[in-house]
Amino acid sequence: MKDLVLELPTDVASIAGAVDYVMERCPVSEAAARRLNLNFRVGLTEALANAMRYGNGDDPSKHVRVEVTLVGGCLQATVRDQGSGFDPAAVPDPTRPENVARPCGRGLFLMRQLLDEVLFNELGNEVTLVLRLDSGSGFEGGLSA
Amino acid sequence: MSFQVSKNDDVTLIEVEGQLIVGNRQDLKNQVMEQLEGGDLKFVIDFANTGYIDSSGLGVLVSLSKKIREQGGELRLSSLNDDLRTLFELTKLDTLFKITNDKEEALEGF
């Protein structure tokens, strides 16, 4: 079941509002709040930025689709762009000494560090983020937008 | 995101309010570059009122630090909350910047 579906234009200025919209519909226990507000927020923001900037190439005619689901204490977000995909294994580790001073290349690393699972489809234009929350959490309604 | 710019002797203090993310990072970069091109060399960016910085925001700070160093100056960061410190530690950017607990400590002895 898809609890929340968003179709976003390729506009990085829209990311903060979209992430806030999702966050507001994910009330969780106090214990899980930091994991939601830091880990999930960072992961979703980075996934959207990558999809718009690198996937869709900042092309305003293209869109990014987001599906957020909560099942069995697992919060899952799938972000799909309209690009030709990429090889996530080819992205260098930004924490290596030769890369630390580079201005870019940290988005995927942060996703992998902060989420429990980061899964790509074969093409590389769809990423699924999984964050395990404690039980008893849920969306405020099951809205589609 | 908005920011306030003030001068403390020869140190430029920029206090950021709100999120520093991909959608607004260029505003901060333009502000600092304008000050740098005007001859300022010592910068403190304070994040006491910043909840979140994404990888693009981190990238802008790295880029600015490099440009300031190339001119013989220095960029210090202050008042990172626990979440922001976590991001700097994960990415090892805490090794690249002088990070202080508050703006007063950053300004001290600059």
Coordinates of C-alpha atoms in Angstrom, one line a residue:
Chain A
M1 CA 0.0 0.0 0.0
K2 CA 1.3 3.4 -1.0
D3 CA 0.6 5.8 1.9
L4 CA 1.9 9.0 0.3
V5 CA 2.6 9.8 -3.4
L6 CA 4.2 13.0 -4.6
E7 CA 4.9 14.1 -8.2
L8 CA 7.4 16.9 -8.0
P9 CA 8.7 19.2 -10.7
T10 CA 12.5 19.4 -11.2
D11 CA 13.1 22.4 -9.1
V12 CA 15.6 22.2 -6.2
A13 CA 13.8 25.1 -4.5
S14 CA 10.8 22.7 -4.0
I15 CA 12.8 20.1 -2.0
A16 CA 12.6 21.7 1.4
G17 CA 8.8 22.1 1.2
A18 CA 8.3 18.5 -0.1
V19 CA 10.4 17.0 2.7
D20 CA 8.6 19.1 5.3
Y21 CA 5.3 17.8 3.8
V22 CA 6.4 14.2 4.3
M23 CA 7.9 14.8 7.7
E24 CA 4.7 16.4 9.0
R25 CA 2.8 13.2 8.0
C26 CA 5.1 10.9 9.8
P27 CA 4.5 11.3 13.6
V28 CA 6.6 8.9 15.5
S29 CA 7.5 8.2 19.1
E30 CA 9.9 10.5 20.9
A31 CA 12.5 7.8 20.7
A32 CA 12.4 7.6 17.0
A33 CA 12.0 11.4 16.4
R34 CA 15.7 12.0 15.9
R35 CA 16.1 9.2 13.4
L36 CA 13.2 10.7 11.5
N37 CA 14.3 14.3 11.7
L38 CA 18.0 13.6 11.0
N39 CA 18.4 10.3 9.2
F40 CA 15.2 10.2 7.1
R41 CA 15.2 14.0 6.4
V42 CA 18.8 13.9 5.2
G43 CA 18.3 10.8 3.1
L44 CA 15.1 12.0 1.4
T45 CA 16.6 15.5 0.8
E46 CA 19.7 14.0 -0.8
A47 CA 17.7 11.5 -2.9
L48 CA 15.5 14.3 -4.2
A49 CA 18.5 16.6 -4.9
N50 CA 20.3 13.8 -6.8
A51 CA 17.2 12.9 -8.8
M52 CA 16.7 16.5 -9.9
R53 CA 20.2 17.6 -10.4
Y54 CA 21.9 14.5 -11.8
G55 CA 19.0 12.3 -12.8
N56 CA 16.8 14.8 -14.5
G57 CA 19.7 17.2 -15.3
D58 CA 17.8 20.2 -13.8
D59 CA 15.4 19.9 -16.8
P60 CA 12.2 21.6 -15.6
S61 CA 10.1 19.5 -18.0
K62 CA 10.9 16.4 -16.1
H63 CA 9.5 15.2 -12.8
V64 CA 10.5 13.2 -9.8
R65 CA 8.1 10.7 -8.2
V66 CA 8.2 10.0 -4.5
E67 CA 6.3 7.1 -2.8
V68 CA 6.5 6.9 1.0
T69 CA 5.2 3.8 2.8
L70 CA 5.1 2.7 6.4
V71 CA 4.9 -1.0 6.9
G72 CA 5.7 -2.9 10.0
G73 CA 7.7 -0.1 11.6
C74 CA 9.7 0.4 8.4
L75 CA 9.5 3.8 6.8
Q76 CA 10.3 3.5 3.1
A77 CA 10.7 6.2 0.5
T78 CA 11.2 5.4 -3.2
V79 CA 12.4 8.3 -5.4
R80 CA 12.4 7.9 -9.2
D81 CA 13.7 10.3 -11.8
Q82 CA 13.3 10.4 -15.5
G83 CA 17.0 10.2 -16.3
S84 CA 19.1 7.4 -17.8
G85 CA 20.4 6.2 -14.4
F86 CA 23.9 5.8 -13.0
D87 CA 26.1 3.2 -11.4
P88 CA 26.1 3.8 -7.6
A89 CA 29.1 1.5 -7.2
A90 CA 31.2 3.9 -9.2
V91 CA 30.7 6.9 -6.8
P92 CA 33.9 7.5 -4.9
D93 CA 34.1 7.5 -1.1
P94 CA 34.1 11.3 -0.1
T95 CA 35.8 10.6 3.2
R96 CA 39.0 9.3 1.6
P97 CA 41.8 11.8 2.2
E98 CA 42.0 12.7 -1.5
N99 CA 38.3 13.4 -1.6
V100 CA 37.5 15.2 1.7
A101 CA 38.2 18.7 0.3
R102 CA 36.1 18.1 -2.8
P103 CA 33.0 20.3 -2.8
C104 CA 30.6 17.6 -4.1
G105 CA 30.0 13.8 -3.8
R106 CA 28.6 13.5 -0.3
G107 CA 24.9 12.9 -1.0
L108 CA 24.9 9.2 -1.7
F109 CA 27.4 8.6 1.1
L110 CA 25.1 10.4 3.7
M111 CA 22.2 8.3 2.5
R112 CA 24.1 5.1 3.0
Q113 CA 25.4 6.2 6.4
L114 CA 22.1 7.3 7.8
L115 CA 19.5 4.9 6.4
D116 CA 19.2 1.2 7.2
E117 CA 19.0 0.3 3.6
V118 CA 19.6 2.1 0.3
L119 CA 18.5 0.1 -2.7
F120 CA 18.8 1.1 -6.4
N121 CA 16.9 -0.4 -9.3
E122 CA 19.0 -1.9 -12.1
L123 CA 19.0 1.2 -14.3
G124 CA 20.0 3.4 -11.4
N125 CA 17.2 6.0 -11.8
E126 CA 15.2 4.8 -8.7
V127 CA 16.4 4.6 -5.1
T128 CA 14.6 3.2 -2.2
L129 CA 15.4 4.4 1.3
V130 CA 14.5 2.2 4.3
L131 CA 14.5 3.4 7.9
R132 CA 13.4 1.1 10.7
L133 CA 11.4 2.9 13.3
D134 CA 10.0 1.5 16.6
S135 CA 6.4 0.2 16.6
G136 CA 3.4 2.3 17.0
S137 CA 4.2 5.0 14.5
G138 CA 2.1 5.9 11.5
F139 CA 1.1 8.5 9.0
E140 CA -1.5 11.2 9.6
G141 CA -3.9 9.9 7.1
G142 CA -2.9 8.3 3.8
L143 CA -2.9 11.3 1.5
S144 CA -1.9 11.4 -2.1
A145 CA -0.9 14.7 -3.8
Chain B
M1 CA 17.2 30.7 4.9
S2 CA 18.4 34.1 5.8
F3 CA 21.6 35.5 7.3
Q4 CA 22.9 38.5 9.1
V5 CA 26.3 39.9 8.4
S6 CA 28.3 42.0 10.9
K7 CA 31.9 43.0 11.4
N8 CA 33.9 42.4 14.6
D9 CA 37.1 44.3 14.0
D10 CA 38.5 42.6 10.9
V11 CA 36.4 39.5 11.2
T12 CA 33.2 39.1 9.1
L13 CA 30.5 37.2 11.1
I14 CA 27.7 35.6 9.1
E15 CA 24.8 34.2 11.2
V16 CA 22.7 31.8 9.3
E17 CA 19.0 31.3 10.1
G18 CA 17.2 28.3 8.7
Q19 CA 18.3 25.4 6.5
L20 CA 21.3 25.7 4.3
I21 CA 20.4 23.4 1.4
V22 CA 20.6 22.9 -2.3
G23 CA 17.8 25.4 -3.0
N24 CA 19.5 28.3 -1.3
R25 CA 23.2 27.6 -0.9
Q26 CA 24.1 30.0 -3.7
D27 CA 22.8 32.9 -1.6
L28 CA 25.3 32.3 1.1
K29 CA 28.1 31.7 -1.4
N30 CA 27.4 35.0 -3.2
Q31 CA 27.4 36.9 0.1
V32 CA 30.7 35.5 1.2
M33 CA 32.3 35.9 -2.2
E34 CA 31.2 39.5 -2.3
Q35 CA 32.9 40.1 1.1
L36 CA 36.0 38.2 0.0
E37 CA 36.3 40.2 -3.2
G38 CA 35.9 43.4 -1.1
G39 CA 39.0 42.4 0.8
D40 CA 37.7 40.5 3.9
L41 CA 39.8 37.6 4.8
K42 CA 38.6 36.3 8.2
F43 CA 35.1 34.7 8.3
V44 CA 33.0 33.1 11.0
I45 CA 29.8 31.4 9.9
D46 CA 27.5 30.8 12.9
F47 CA 24.8 28.1 12.8
A48 CA 23.2 28.7 16.1
N49 CA 19.8 29.0 14.4
T50 CA 20.3 26.4 11.7
G51 CA 18.6 23.1 11.9
Y52 CA 19.9 21.4 8.9
I53 CA 22.7 21.5 6.2
D54 CA 22.5 19.1 3.3
S55 CA 25.4 17.8 1.2
S56 CA 25.1 20.8 -1.2
G57 CA 25.4 23.1 1.8
L58 CA 28.4 21.2 3.1
G59 CA 29.9 21.5 -0.4
V60 CA 29.4 25.3 -0.5
L61 CA 31.3 25.5 2.9
V62 CA 34.1 23.4 1.5
S63 CA 34.3 25.5 -1.7
L64 CA 34.2 28.8 0.3
S65 CA 36.9 27.6 2.7
K66 CA 39.2 26.8 -0.3
K67 CA 38.6 30.2 -1.9
I68 CA 39.2 32.0 1.3
R69 CA 42.4 30.1 2.0
E70 CA 43.7 30.8 -1.5
Q71 CA 43.4 34.5 -0.6
G72 CA 45.3 33.9 2.6
G73 CA 42.3 34.0 4.9
E74 CA 40.4 31.5 7.1
L75 CA 36.8 30.3 7.6
R76 CA 35.7 29.2 11.0
L77 CA 32.3 27.6 11.8
S78 CA 30.5 27.9 15.1
S79 CA 27.4 26.7 17.1
L80 CA 26.7 23.4 15.3
N81 CA 23.9 21.5 16.9
D82 CA 24.2 17.7 17.6
D83 CA 22.7 16.8 14.2
L84 CA 25.0 19.1 12.3
R85 CA 28.0 17.8 14.2
T86 CA 27.0 14.3 13.3
L87 CA 27.0 15.3 9.6
F88 CA 30.4 16.9 9.8
E89 CA 31.9 13.9 11.6
L90 CA 30.4 11.4 9.2
T91 CA 31.8 13.2 6.2
K92 CA 35.1 13.9 8.1
L93 CA 34.6 17.6 7.4
D94 CA 35.3 18.2 11.0
T95 CA 38.9 17.7 10.0
L96 CA 38.8 20.4 7.4
F97 CA 37.3 23.2 9.5
K98 CA 38.0 24.9 12.8
I99 CA 34.7 24.4 14.6
T100 CA 33.9 26.1 17.8
N101 CA 31.1 25.8 20.3
D102 CA 29.9 29.4 19.8
K103 CA 30.6 32.5 17.9
E104 CA 32.4 34.1 20.8
E105 CA 35.0 31.3 20.8
A106 CA 35.4 31.6 17.1
L107 CA 36.0 35.3 17.2
E108 CA 38.4 35.0 20.1
G109 CA 42.0 35.3 19.0
F110 CA 41.1 35.3 15.3

